[in-house]
Coordinates of N, CA and C in Angstrom, one line a residue:
X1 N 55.4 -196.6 -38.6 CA 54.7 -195.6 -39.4 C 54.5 -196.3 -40.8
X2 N 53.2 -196.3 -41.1 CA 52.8 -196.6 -42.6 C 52.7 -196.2 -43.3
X3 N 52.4 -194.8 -43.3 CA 52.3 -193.5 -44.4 C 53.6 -192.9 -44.3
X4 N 53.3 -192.5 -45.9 CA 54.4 -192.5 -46.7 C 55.5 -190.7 -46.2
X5 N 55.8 -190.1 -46.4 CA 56.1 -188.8 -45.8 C 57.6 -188.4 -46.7
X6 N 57.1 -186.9 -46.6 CA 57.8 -186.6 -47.8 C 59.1 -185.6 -46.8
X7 N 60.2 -185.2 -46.6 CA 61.0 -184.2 -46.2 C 61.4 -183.6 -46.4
X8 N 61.2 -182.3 -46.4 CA 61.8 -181.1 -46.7 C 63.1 -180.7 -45.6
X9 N 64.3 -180.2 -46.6 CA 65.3 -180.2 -45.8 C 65.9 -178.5 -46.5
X10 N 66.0 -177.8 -45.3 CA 66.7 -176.5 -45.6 C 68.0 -175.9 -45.1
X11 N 69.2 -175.5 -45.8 CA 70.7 -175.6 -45.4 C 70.8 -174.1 -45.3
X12 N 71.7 -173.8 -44.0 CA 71.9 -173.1 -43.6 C 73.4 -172.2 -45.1
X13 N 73.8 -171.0 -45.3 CA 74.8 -171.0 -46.2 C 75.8 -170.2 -45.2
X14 N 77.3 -170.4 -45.5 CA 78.3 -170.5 -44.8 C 78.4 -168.7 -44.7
X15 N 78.0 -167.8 -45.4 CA 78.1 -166.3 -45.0 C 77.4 -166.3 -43.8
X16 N 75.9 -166.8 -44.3 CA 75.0 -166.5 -43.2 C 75.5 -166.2 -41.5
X17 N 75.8 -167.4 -41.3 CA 76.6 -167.8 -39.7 C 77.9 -167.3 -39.4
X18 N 78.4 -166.7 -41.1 CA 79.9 -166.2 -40.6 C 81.0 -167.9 -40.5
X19 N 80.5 -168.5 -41.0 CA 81.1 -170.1 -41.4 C 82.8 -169.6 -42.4
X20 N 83.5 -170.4 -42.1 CA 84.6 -170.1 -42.7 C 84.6 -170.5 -43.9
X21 N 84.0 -171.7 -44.6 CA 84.2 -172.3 -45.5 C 82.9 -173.0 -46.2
X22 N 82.7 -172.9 -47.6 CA 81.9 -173.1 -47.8 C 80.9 -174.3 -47.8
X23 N 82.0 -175.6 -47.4 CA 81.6 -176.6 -47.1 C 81.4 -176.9 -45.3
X24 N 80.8 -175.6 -44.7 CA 80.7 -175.5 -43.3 C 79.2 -175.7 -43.1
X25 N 78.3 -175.6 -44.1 CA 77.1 -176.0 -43.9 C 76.4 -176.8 -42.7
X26 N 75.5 -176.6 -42.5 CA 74.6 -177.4 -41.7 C 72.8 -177.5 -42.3
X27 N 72.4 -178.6 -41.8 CA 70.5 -178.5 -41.7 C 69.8 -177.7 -40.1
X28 N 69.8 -176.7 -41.0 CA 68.8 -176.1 -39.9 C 67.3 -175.6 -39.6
X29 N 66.8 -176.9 -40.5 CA 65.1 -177.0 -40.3 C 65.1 -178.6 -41.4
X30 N 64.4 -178.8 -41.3 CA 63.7 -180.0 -41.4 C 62.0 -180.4 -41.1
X31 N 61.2 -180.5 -42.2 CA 60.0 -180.6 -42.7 C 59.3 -181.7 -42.8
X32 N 58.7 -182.1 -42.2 CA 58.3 -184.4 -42.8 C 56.7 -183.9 -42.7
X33 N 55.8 -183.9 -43.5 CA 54.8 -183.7 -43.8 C 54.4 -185.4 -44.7
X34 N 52.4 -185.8 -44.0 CA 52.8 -187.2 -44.9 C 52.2 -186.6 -46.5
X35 N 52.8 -187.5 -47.3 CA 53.1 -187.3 -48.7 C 52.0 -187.0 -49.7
X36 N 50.6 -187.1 -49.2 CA 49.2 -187.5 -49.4 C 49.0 -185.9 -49.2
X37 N 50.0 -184.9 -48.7 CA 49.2 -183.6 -48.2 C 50.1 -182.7 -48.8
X38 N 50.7 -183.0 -49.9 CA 52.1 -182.2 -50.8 C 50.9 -181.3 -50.9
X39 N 49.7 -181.7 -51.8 CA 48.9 -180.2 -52.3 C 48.3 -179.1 -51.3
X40 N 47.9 -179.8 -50.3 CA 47.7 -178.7 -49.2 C 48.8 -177.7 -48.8
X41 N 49.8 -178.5 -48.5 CA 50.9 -177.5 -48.3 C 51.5 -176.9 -49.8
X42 N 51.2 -177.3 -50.5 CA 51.8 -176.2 -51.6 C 50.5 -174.9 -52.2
X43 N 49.3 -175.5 -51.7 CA 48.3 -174.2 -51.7 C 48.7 -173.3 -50.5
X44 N 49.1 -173.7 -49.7 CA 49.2 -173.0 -48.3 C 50.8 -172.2 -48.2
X45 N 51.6 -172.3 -49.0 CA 53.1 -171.7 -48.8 C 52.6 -170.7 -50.7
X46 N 51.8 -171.1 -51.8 CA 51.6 -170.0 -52.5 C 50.7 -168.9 -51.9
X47 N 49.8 -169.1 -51.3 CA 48.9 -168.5 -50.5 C 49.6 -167.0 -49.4
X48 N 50.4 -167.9 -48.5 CA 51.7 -167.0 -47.9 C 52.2 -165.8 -48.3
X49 N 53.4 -167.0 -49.5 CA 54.1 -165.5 -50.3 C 53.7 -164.7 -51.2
X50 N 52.1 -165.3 -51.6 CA 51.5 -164.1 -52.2 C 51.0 -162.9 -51.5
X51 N 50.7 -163.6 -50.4 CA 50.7 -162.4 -49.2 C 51.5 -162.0 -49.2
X52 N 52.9 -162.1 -48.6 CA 54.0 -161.9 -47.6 C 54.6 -160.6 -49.3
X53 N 54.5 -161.3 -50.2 CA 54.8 -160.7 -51.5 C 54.2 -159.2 -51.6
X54 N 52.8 -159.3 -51.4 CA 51.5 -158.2 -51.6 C 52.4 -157.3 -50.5
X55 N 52.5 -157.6 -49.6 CA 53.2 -156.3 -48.2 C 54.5 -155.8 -48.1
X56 N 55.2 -156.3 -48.9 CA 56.3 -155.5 -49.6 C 56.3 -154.3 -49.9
X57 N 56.5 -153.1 -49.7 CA 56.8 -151.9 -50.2 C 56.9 -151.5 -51.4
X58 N 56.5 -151.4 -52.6 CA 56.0 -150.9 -53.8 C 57.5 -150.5 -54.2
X59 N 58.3 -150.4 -53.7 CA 60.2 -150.1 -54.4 C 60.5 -151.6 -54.2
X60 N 60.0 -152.2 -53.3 CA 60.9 -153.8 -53.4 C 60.0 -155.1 -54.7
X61 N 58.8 -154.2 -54.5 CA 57.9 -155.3 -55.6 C 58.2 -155.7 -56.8
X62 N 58.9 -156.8 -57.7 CA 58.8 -157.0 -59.2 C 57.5 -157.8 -59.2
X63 N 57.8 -157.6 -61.0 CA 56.6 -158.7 -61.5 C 57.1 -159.5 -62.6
X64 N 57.4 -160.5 -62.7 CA 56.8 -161.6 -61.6 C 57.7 -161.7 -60.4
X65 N 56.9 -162.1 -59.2 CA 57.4 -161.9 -57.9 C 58.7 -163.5 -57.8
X66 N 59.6 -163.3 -57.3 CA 60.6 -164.3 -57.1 C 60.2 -165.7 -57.0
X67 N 60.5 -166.6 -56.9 CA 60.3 -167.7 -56.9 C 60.2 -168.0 -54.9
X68 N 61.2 -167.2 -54.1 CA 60.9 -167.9 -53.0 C 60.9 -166.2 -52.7
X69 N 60.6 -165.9 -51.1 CA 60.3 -164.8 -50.2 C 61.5 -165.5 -49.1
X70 N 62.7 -164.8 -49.6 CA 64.0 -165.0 -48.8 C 64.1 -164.0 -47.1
X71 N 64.6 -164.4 -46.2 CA 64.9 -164.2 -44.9 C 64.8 -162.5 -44.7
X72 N 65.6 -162.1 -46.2 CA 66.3 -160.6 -45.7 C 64.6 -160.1 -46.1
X73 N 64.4 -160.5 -46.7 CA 62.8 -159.7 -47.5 C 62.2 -159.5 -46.1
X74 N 61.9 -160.2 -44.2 CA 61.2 -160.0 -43.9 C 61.3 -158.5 -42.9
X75 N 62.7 -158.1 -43.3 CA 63.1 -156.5 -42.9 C 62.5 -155.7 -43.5
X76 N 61.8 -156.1 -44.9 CA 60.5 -154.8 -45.2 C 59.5 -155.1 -44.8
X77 N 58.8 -156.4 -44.0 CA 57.9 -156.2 -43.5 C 56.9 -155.4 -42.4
X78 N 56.1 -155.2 -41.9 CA 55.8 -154.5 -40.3 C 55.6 -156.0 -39.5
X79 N 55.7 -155.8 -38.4 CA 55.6 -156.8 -37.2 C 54.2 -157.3 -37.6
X80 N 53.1 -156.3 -38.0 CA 51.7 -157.1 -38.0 C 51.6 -157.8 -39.4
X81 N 52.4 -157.3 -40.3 CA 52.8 -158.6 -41.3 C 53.0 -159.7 -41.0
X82 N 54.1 -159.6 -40.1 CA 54.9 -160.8 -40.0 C 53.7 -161.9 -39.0
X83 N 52.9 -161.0 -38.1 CA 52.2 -161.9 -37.0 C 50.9 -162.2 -37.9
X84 N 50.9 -161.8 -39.2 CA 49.3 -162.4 -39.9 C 50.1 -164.1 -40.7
X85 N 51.2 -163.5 -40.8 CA 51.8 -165.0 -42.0 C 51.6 -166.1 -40.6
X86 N 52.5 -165.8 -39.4 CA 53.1 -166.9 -38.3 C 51.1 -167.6 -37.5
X87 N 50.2 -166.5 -37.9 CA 48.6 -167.1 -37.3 C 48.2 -168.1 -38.6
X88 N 48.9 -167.3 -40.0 CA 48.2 -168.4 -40.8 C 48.8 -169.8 -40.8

């Protein structure tokens, strides 16, 4: 490989899995996108959670919206929420 690539790496946290200790961690996703396409993908994940953000339930919405659209957030969404983010 010649092109350059960038990795995104996301850890699992030790409540989540019911892990005993907090150093029980694991990687449980991993991202290698090549490096030349950071901007695409960073138009494309703002694009997302400004959606994913917009379909929120008007009790869960602040302003300004969080920095990430965390796991539990996607229990207020509806299923056809969720199947418009997973086509985009």
């Amino acid at each position: 490989m010649s092109a350059k690539y960038t990795v995104f790496i996301d850890e699992s946290f030790h409540k989540w899995f019911g892990l005993p200790r907090k150093e029980s961690n694991f990687c449980y996703a991993a991202l290698s996108i090549p490096s030349d396409r950071l901007a695409d993908l960073d138009r494309f994940e703002k694009a997302i959670r400004q959606f994913a953000f917009s379909k929120l339930p008007i009790t869960n919405q602040v302003s300004p919206p969080p920095a990430e659209f965390k796991s539990t957030d996607f229990k207020f969404l509806s299923h056809a929420d969720i199947d418009q983010i997973a086509k985009k």
